[in-house]
Short mmCIF file of C-alpha atoms and ligand atoms in Angstrom, two decimals:
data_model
loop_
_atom_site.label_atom_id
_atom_site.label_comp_id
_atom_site.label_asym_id
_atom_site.label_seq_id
_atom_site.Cartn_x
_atom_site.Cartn_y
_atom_site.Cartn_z
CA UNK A 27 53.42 44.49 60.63
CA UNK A 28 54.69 45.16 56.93
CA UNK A 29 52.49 46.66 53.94
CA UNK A 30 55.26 46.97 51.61
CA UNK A 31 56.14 44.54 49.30
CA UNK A 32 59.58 43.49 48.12
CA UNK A 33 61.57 45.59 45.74
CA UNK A 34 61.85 42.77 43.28
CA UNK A 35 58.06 41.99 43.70
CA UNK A 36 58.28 46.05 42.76
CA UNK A 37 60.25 45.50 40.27
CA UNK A 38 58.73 42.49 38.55
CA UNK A 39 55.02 44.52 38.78
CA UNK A 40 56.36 47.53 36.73
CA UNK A 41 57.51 45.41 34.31
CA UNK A 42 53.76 43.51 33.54
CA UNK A 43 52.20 47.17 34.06
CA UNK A 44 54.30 48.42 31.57
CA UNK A 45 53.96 45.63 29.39
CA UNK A 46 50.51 45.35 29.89
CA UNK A 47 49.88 48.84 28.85
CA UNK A 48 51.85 48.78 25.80
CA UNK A 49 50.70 45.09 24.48
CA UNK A 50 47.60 44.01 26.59
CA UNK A 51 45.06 46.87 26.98
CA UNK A 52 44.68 48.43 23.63
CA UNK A 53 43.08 44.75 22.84
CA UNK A 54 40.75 44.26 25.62
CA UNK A 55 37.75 46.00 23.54
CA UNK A 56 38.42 44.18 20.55
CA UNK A 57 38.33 40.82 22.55
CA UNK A 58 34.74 41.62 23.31
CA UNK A 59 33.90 42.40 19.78
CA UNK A 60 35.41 39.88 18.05
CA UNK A 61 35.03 36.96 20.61
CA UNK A 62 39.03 35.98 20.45
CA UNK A 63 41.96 36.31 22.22
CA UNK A 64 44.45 38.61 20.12
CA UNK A 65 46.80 35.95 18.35
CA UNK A 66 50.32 35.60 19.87
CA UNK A 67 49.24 37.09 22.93
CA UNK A 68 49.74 33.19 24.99
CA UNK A 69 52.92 33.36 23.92
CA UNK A 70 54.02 37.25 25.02
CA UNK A 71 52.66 36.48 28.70
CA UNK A 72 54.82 33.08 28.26
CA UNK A 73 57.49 35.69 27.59
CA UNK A 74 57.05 37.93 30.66
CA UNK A 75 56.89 34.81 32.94
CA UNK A 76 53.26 34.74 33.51
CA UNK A 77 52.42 31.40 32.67
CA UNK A 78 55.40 29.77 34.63
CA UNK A 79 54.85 32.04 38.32
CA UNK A 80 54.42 28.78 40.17
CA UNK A 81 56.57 26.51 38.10
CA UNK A 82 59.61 26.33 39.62
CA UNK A 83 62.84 28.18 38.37
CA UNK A 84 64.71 24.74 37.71
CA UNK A 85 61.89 23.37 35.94
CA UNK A 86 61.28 26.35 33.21
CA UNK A 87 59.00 28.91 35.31
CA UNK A 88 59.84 32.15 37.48
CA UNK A 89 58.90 30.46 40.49
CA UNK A 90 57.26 33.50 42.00
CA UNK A 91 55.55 33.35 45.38
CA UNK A 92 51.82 33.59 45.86
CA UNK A 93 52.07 37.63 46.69
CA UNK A 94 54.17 38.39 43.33
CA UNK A 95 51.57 36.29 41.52
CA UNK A 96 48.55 38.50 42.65
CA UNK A 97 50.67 41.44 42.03
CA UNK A 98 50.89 40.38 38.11
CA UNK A 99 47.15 39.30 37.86
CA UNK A 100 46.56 43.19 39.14
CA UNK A 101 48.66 44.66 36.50
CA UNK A 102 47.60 42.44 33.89
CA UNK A 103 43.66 42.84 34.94
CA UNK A 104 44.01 46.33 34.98
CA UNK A 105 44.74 46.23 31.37
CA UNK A 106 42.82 43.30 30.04
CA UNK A 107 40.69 41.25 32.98
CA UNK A 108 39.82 38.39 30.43
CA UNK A 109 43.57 37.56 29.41
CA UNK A 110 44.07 37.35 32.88
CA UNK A 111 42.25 33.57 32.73
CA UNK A 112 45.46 31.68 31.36
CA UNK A 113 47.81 33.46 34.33
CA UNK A 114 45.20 32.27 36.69
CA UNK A 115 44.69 28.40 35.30
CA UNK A 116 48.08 28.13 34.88
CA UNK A 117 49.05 29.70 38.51
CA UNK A 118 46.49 27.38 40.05
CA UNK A 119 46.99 24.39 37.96
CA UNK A 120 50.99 24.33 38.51
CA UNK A 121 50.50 24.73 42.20
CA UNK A 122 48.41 21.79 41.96
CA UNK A 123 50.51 19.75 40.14
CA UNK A 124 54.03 20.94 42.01
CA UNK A 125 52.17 19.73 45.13
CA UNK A 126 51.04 16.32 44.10
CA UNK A 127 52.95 15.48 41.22
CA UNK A 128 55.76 13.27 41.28
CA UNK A 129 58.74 14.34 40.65
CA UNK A 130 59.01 12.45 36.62
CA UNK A 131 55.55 14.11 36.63
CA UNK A 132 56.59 17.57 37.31
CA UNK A 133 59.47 17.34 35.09
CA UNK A 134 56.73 16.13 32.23
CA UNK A 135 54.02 18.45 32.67
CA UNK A 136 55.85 21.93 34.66
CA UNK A 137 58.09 23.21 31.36
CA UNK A 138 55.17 22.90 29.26
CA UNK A 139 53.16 24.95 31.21
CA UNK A 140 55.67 27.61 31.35
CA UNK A 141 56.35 28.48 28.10
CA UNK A 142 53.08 28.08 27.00
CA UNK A 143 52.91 25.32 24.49
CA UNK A 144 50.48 23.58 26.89
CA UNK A 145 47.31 25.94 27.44
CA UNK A 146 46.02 24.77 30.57
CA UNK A 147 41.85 24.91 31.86
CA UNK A 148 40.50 23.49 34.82
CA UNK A 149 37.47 20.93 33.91
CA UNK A 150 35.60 20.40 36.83
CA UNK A 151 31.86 21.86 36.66
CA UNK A 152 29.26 19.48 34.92
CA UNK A 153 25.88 20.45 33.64
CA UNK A 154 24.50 18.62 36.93
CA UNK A 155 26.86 19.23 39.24
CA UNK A 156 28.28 23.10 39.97
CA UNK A 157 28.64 24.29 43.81
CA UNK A 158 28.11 20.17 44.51
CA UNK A 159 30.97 19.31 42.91
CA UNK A 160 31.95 16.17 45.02
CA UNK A 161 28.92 14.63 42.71
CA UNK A 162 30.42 14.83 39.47
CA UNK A 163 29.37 11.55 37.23
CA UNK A 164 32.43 12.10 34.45
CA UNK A 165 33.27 8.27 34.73
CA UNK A 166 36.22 7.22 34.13
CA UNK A 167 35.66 3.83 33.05
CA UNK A 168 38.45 0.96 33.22
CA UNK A 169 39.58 0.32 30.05
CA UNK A 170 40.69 -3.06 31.44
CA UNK A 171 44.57 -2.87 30.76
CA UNK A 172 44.90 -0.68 34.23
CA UNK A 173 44.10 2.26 31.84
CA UNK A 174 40.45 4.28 31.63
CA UNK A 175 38.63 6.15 29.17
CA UNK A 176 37.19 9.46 29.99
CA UNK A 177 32.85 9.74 29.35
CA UNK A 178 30.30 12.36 30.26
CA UNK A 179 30.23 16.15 30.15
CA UNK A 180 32.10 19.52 31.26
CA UNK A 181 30.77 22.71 31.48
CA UNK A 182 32.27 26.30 31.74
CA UNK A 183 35.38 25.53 31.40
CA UNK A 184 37.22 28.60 30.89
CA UNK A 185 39.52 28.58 27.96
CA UNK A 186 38.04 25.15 27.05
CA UNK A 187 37.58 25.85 23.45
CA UNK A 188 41.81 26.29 23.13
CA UNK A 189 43.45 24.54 26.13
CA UNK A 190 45.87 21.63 25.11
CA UNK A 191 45.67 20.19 28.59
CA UNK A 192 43.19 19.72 31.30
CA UNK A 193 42.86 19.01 35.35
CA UNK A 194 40.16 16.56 34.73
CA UNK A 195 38.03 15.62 37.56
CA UNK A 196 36.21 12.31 36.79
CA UNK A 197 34.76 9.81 39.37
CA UNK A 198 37.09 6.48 39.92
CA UNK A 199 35.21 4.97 42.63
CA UNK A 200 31.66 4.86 44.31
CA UNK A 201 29.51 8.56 45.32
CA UNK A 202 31.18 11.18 47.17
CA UNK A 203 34.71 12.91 47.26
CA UNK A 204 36.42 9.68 47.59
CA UNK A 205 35.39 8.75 44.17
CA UNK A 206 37.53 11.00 42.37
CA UNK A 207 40.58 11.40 40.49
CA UNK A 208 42.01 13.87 39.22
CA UNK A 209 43.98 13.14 35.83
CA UNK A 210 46.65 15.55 33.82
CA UNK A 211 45.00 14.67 30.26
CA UNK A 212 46.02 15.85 26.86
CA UNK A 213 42.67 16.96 25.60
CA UNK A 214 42.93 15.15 22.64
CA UNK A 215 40.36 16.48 19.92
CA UNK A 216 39.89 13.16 18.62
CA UNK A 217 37.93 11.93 22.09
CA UNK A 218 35.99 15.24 22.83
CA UNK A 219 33.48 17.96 21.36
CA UNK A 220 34.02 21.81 22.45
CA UNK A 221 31.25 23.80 22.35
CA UNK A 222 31.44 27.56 22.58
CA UNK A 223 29.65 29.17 25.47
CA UNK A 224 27.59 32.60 24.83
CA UNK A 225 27.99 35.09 27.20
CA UNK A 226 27.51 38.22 28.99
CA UNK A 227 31.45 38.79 29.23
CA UNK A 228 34.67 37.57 29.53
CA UNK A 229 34.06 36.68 25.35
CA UNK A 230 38.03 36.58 24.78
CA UNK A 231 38.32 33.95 27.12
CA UNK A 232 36.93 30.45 25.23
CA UNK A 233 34.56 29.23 27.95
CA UNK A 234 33.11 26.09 26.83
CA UNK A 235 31.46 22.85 27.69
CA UNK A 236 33.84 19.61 26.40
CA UNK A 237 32.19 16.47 26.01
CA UNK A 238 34.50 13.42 26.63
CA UNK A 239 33.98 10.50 24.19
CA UNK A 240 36.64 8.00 25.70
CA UNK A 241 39.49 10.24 26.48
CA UNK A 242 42.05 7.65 27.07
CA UNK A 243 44.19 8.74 30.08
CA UNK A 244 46.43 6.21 32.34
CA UNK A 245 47.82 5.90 35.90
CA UNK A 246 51.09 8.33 34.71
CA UNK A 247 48.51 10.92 34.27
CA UNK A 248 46.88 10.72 38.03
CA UNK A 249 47.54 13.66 40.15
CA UNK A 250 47.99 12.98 43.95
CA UNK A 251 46.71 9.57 44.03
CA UNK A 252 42.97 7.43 42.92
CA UNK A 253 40.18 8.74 45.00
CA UNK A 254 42.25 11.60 46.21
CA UNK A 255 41.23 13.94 43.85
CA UNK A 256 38.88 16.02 45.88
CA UNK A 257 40.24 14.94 49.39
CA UNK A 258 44.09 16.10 48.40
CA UNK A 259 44.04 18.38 45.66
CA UNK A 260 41.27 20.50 45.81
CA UNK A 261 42.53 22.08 48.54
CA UNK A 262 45.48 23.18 46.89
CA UNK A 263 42.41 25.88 45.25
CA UNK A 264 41.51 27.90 48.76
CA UNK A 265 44.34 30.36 47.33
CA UNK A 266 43.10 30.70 43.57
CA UNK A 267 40.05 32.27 45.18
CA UNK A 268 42.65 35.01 46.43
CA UNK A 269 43.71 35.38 43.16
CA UNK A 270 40.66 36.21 41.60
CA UNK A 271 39.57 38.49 43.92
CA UNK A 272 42.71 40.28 43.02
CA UNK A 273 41.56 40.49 39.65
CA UNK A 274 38.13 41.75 40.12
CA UNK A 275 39.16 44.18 42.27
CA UNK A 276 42.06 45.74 40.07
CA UNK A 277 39.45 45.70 37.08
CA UNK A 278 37.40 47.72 39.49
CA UNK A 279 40.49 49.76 40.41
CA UNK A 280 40.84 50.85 37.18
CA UNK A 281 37.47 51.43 36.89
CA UNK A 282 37.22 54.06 39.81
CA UNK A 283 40.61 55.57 39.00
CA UNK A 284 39.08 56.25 35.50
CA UNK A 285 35.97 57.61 36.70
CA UNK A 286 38.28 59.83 39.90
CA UNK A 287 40.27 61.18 35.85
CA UNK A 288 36.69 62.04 34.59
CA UNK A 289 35.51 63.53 37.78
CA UNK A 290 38.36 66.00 37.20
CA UNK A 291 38.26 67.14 33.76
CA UNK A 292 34.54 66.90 33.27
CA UNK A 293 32.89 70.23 33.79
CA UNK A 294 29.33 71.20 35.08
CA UNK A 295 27.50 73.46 36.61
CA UNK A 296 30.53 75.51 36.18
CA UNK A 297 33.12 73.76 37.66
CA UNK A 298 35.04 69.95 37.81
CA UNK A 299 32.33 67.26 38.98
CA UNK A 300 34.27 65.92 41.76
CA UNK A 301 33.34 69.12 43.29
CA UNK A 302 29.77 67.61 43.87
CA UNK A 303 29.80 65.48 47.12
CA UNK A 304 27.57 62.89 45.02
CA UNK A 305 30.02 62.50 42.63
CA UNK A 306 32.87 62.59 45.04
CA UNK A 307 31.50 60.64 47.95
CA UNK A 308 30.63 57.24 46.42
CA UNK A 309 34.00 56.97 44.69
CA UNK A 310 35.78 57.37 47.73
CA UNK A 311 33.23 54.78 49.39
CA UNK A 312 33.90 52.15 46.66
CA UNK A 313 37.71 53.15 46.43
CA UNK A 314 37.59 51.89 50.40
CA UNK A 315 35.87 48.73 49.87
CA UNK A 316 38.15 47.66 46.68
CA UNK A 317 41.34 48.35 49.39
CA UNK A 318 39.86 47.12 52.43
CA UNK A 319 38.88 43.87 50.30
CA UNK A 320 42.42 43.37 48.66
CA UNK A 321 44.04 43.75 52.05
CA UNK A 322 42.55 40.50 52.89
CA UNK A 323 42.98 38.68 49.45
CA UNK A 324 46.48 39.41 50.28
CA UNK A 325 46.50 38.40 53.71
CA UNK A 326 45.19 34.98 52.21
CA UNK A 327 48.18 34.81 49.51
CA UNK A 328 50.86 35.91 52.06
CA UNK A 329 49.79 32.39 54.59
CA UNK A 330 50.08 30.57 51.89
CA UNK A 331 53.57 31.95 51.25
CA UNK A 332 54.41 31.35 54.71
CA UNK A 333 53.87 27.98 55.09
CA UNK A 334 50.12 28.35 56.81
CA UNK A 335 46.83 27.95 55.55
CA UNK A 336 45.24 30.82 53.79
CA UNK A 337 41.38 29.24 53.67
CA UNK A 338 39.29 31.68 55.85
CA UNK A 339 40.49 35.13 54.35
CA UNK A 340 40.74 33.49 51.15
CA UNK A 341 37.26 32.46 51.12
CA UNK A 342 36.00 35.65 52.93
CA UNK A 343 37.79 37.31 50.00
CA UNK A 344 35.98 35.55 47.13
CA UNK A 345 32.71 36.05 49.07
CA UNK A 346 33.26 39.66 48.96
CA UNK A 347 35.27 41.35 46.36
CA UNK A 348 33.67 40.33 43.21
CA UNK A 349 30.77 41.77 44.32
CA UNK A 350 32.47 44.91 45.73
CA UNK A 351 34.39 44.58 42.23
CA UNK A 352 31.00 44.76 40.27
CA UNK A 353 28.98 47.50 42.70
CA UNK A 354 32.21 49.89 41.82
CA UNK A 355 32.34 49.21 38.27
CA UNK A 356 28.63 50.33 38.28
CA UNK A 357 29.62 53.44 40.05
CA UNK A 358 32.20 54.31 37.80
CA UNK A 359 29.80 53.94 34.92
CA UNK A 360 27.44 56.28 36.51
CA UNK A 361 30.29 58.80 36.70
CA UNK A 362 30.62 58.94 33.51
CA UNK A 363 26.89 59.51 32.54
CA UNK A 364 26.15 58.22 29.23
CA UNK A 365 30.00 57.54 28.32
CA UNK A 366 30.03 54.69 30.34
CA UNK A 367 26.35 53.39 29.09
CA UNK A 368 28.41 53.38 25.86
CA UNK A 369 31.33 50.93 24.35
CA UNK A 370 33.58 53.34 23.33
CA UNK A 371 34.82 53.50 26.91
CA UNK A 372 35.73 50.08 28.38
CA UNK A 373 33.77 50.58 31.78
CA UNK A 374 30.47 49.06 30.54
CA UNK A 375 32.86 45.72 29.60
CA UNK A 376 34.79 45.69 32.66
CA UNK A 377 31.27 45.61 34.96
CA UNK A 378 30.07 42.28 32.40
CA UNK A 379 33.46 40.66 32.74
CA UNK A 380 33.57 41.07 36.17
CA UNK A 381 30.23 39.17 37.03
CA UNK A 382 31.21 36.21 36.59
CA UNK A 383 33.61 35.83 38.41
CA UNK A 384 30.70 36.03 41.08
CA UNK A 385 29.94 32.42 40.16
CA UNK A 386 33.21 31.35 38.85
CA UNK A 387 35.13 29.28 41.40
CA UNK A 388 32.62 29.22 43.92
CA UNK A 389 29.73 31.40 44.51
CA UNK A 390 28.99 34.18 47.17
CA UNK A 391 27.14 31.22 49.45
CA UNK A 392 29.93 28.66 49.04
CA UNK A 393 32.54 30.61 49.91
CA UNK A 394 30.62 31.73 53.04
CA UNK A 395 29.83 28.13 53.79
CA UNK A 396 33.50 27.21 53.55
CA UNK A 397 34.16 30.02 56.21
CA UNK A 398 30.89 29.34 58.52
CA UNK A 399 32.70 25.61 58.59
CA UNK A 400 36.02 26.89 59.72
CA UNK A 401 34.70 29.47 62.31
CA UNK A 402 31.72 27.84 63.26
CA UNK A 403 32.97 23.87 63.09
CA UNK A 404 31.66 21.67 60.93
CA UNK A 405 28.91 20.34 62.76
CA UNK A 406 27.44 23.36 63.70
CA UNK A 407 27.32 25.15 60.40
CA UNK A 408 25.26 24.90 57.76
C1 LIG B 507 33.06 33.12 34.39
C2 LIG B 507 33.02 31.69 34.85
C3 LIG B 507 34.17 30.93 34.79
C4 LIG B 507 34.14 29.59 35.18
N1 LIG B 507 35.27 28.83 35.02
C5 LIG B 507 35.22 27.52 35.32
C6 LIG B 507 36.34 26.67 35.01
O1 LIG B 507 37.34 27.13 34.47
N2 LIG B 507 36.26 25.36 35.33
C7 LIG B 507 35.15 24.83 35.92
O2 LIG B 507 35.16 23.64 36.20
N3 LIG B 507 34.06 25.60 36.19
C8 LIG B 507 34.06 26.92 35.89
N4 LIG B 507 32.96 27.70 36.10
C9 LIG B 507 31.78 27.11 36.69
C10 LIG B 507 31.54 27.58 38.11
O3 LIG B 507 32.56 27.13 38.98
C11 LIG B 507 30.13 27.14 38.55
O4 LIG B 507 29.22 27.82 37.72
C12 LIG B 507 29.88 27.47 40.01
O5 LIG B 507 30.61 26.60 40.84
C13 LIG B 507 28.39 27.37 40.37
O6 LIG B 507 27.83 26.19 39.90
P1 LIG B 507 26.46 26.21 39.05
O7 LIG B 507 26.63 27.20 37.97
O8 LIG B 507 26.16 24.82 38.67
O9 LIG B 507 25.36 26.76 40.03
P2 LIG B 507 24.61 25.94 41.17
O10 LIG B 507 25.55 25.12 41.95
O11 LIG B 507 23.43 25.25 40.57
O12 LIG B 507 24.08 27.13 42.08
C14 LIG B 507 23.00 27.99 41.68
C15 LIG B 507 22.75 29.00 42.81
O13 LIG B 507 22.40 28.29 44.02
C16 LIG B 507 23.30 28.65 45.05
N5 LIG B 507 23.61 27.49 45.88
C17 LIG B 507 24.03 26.26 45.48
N6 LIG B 507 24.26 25.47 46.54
C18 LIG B 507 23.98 26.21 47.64
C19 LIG B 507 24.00 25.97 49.05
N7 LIG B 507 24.41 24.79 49.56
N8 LIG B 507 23.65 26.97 49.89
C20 LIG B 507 23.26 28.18 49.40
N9 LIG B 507 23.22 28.47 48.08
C21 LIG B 507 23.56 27.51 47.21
C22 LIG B 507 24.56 29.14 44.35
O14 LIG B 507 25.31 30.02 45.17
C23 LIG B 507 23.98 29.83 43.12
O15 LIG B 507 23.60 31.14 43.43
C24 LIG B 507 32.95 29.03 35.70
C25 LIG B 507 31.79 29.83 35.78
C26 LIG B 507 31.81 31.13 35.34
C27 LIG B 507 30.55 31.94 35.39
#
C-alpha cells in the first residue's frame, strides 16, 4: 500500500495551485456577481494543460493519468469550483472520445480540445428525461442521404451557452439504450437556441438548455458505433463521478481550512475560538469525512489508471462527497458567524456552488442504485 503520489504528479499540482492562486481565485466572486466566466481564462487553463489531461501527448494534450487529473481539479476547485466545469467536460469528454473514436476521429476532434478552441459540454439531460436517461426522445431523424438532423431539447447542460462542441446523445433506433447514438457535433448556432439557466450557483459556468432545430450531423461524427451510445460509451463516465467528488470536496477543503484560519485568529471570550470544543470538534469531524471521502474518489481514479474498473468506489464516491462537501461548507460558514452569512467572504458561494453537484451527473439515489447493482446483482437490487 502507497498514499503518496508521484513527484511529477507533485510537481504538476504546485504548478495549477500556484497558478490557480495567482490567476483563478481572485475571480471566483466576481463570477457569481457578474454571471461570466472572466474572459481569456479558457485559454490560460489551455495553457497550463488542463483542457488536454486526457488527450494524448502525440495528439496536442498532456496525457495525464486519471490520479494527476483529480489532483488539478483539487487545485483548481480550491481556487475557483465553477471554472473547474471545462477541466471536467473536457477530461471526461476526451476519455470518451480516445476510447471510441477512431483513430482519423481522434486526430480530428483530440487537438481541438486541447488547446481550447473547441469548448466542449456534455448534452445529455432532457426536460423529460434526467436520472432515466436511456429514454431520451432527441431524434435524430434520417436526413435520407445516410446523414440525420438533430430535433428536440437539452437541458442543463453545463457550459451550454459557450461550448463550440457537444457529446450529443440523441435516439437512432427504437426505446431503450440501444436506441442511441452518441454524435461529436459542432453546435452550430444556426440549428439551435441556448437559453440561459438561473441559478442558485455555479453562475460562471453557462448552464443552459439548447434546443436542436435540425442540427445536421453525419456518420464521421458517431462515437463508438449506432445504438451504442449508452451501451459503450456511457460507461466510459463511472470515473467523471470520481472527479467531481474531487472537486466538491477540495471546495469544501478550502472551506474548513478557512474556517480552522478563523478559528485561530478570531478572539472570544478571551481567547482564540478553536479553544471551544464546539468550534473545534465539528471541524475536525467534517475535516475526517472530506479525507475519508477523497480516499475513495481516489481509489476509483487509481483502477481506472490501472487497467480495472473503478465503478463501485466511484459511484460510492459521488453518492457521498457532495453531500459531505455541502454539510462542511455549512460548518465552515457557521464558524465564521455572520462573515460567512455574508458575500464578502466566498464561503456562502462555495456551499451554493457545491449543491449541485448533488444532482449533477447522477443523484445521491442513482449512484447508490448503480452500487446496490454491482454488490447486490442486478436482479436482486432495486
Ligand atoms: C449543476 C448541474 C450540472 C449539470 N450538468 C449537466 C451536463 O453538463 N449535461 C447534462 O446532460 N446534464 C447535466 N445536469 C443534469 C443532471 O445530470 C440531472 O439533473 C440529473 O441527472 C437528475 O435528473 P433530473 O434533474 O431530471 O431529476 P429526476 O431524474 O427527475 O429526479 C428527481 C429526484 O428523484 C430521484 N429519483 C429519480 N429516479 C429515481 C429512482 N429510480 N430511485 C430513487 N430516486 C430517484 C432523484 O434522485 C431526484 O432526487 C446537470 C445538473 C446540475 C444541477
Amino acid at each position: 500500500m502507497d498514499f503518496s503520489f508521484t513527484p511529477d504528479q507533485e510537481r504538476y499540482a504546485a504548478q495549477i495551485r500556484k497558478f490557480a492562486e495567482e490567476r483563478v481565485a481572485p475571480h471566483y466572486q466576481e463570477g457569481d456577481r457578474t454571471g461570466e466566466p472572466r474572459p481569456g481564462i479558457w485559454s490560460e487553463l489551455a495553457e497550463q494543460g488542463l483542457l488536454g489531461l486526457r488527450v494524448p501527448a502525440a495528439l496536442g494534450g498532456r496525457g495525464a493519468d486519471c490520479v494527476t487529473t483529480g489532483l488539478a481539479l483539487e487545485e483548481l476547485a480550491r481556487a475557483d469550483f465553477n471554472a473547474c466545469y471545462a477541466v471536467l467536460q473536457a477530461a471526461l469528454i476526451a476519455d470518451v472520445l480516445a476510447s471510441n473514436g477512431s483513430e482519423e476521429q481522434q486526430a480530428r476532434w483530440l487537438p481541438g480540445i486541447a488547446s481550447g478552441e473547441a469548448l466542449v459540454a456534455l448534452c445529455l439531460t432532457e426536460p423529460g428525461h434526467g436520472s432515466d436517461a436511456a429514454s431520451i426522445e432527441l431524434a435524430a431523424e434520417p436526413a435520407g442521404d445516410g446523414r440525420w438532423l438533430l430535433n428536440g431539447v437539452k437541458t442543463s447542460i453545463m457550459l451550454g451557452a459557450y461550448a463550440t462542441h457537444g457529446l450529443v446523445f440523441a435516439r437512432t433506433g427504437g426505446p431503450g439504450a440501444r436506441g442511441v447514438t452518441a454524435f461529436y457535433a459542432a453546435l452550430d448556432d444556426a440549428h439551435l437556441t441556448r437559453t440561459r439557466g438561473r441559478d442558485l450557483g455555479g453562475r460562471s459556468a453557462g448552464r443552459a438548455e439548447l434546443r436542436f432545430d435540425g442540427l445536421p450531423v453525419g456518420p464521421e461524427d458517431i462515437v463508438g458505433g449506432e445504438g451504442l451510445g449508452f451501451i459503450q460509451v456511457m460507461r466510459g463516465f463511472d470515473y467523471s463521478r470520481a472527479l467531481i467528488s474531487l472537486m466538491c470536496l477540495a471546495a469544501a477543503g478550502q472551506s474548513i481550512d478557512e474556517a480552522h484560519e478563523h478559528a485561530r485568529s478570531r478572539q472570544a471570550f478571551g481567547g482564540p475560538l478553536g479553544r471551544f470544543q464546539g468550534v473545534a470538534f465539528p471541524l475536525a469531524e467534517h475535516a475526517t469525512y472530506l479525507r475519508a471521502a477523497r480516499l475513495l474518489a481516489y481509489e476509483a481514479l487509481w483502477l481506472k489508471d490501472t487497467g480495472s474498473d473503478p465503478a463501485v468506489p466511484a459511484n460510492m464516491a459521488k453518492a457521498w462527497a457532495p453531500r459531505a462537501a455541502v454539510e462542511a461548507c455549512h460548518q465552515a460558514l457557521l464558524t465564521f458567524g455572520q462573515l460567512g452569512w455574508s458575500e464578502e467572504l466566498p464561503i456562502a458561494q462555495r456551499l451554493r456552488d457545491v449543491i449541485g453537484l448533488e444532482i449533477g451527473d447522477g443523484t445521491q439515489q442513482v449512484t447508490r442504485l448503480v452500487v446496490a447493482r454491482h454488490l447486490l446483482g442486478r436482479e436482486y437490487a432495486p
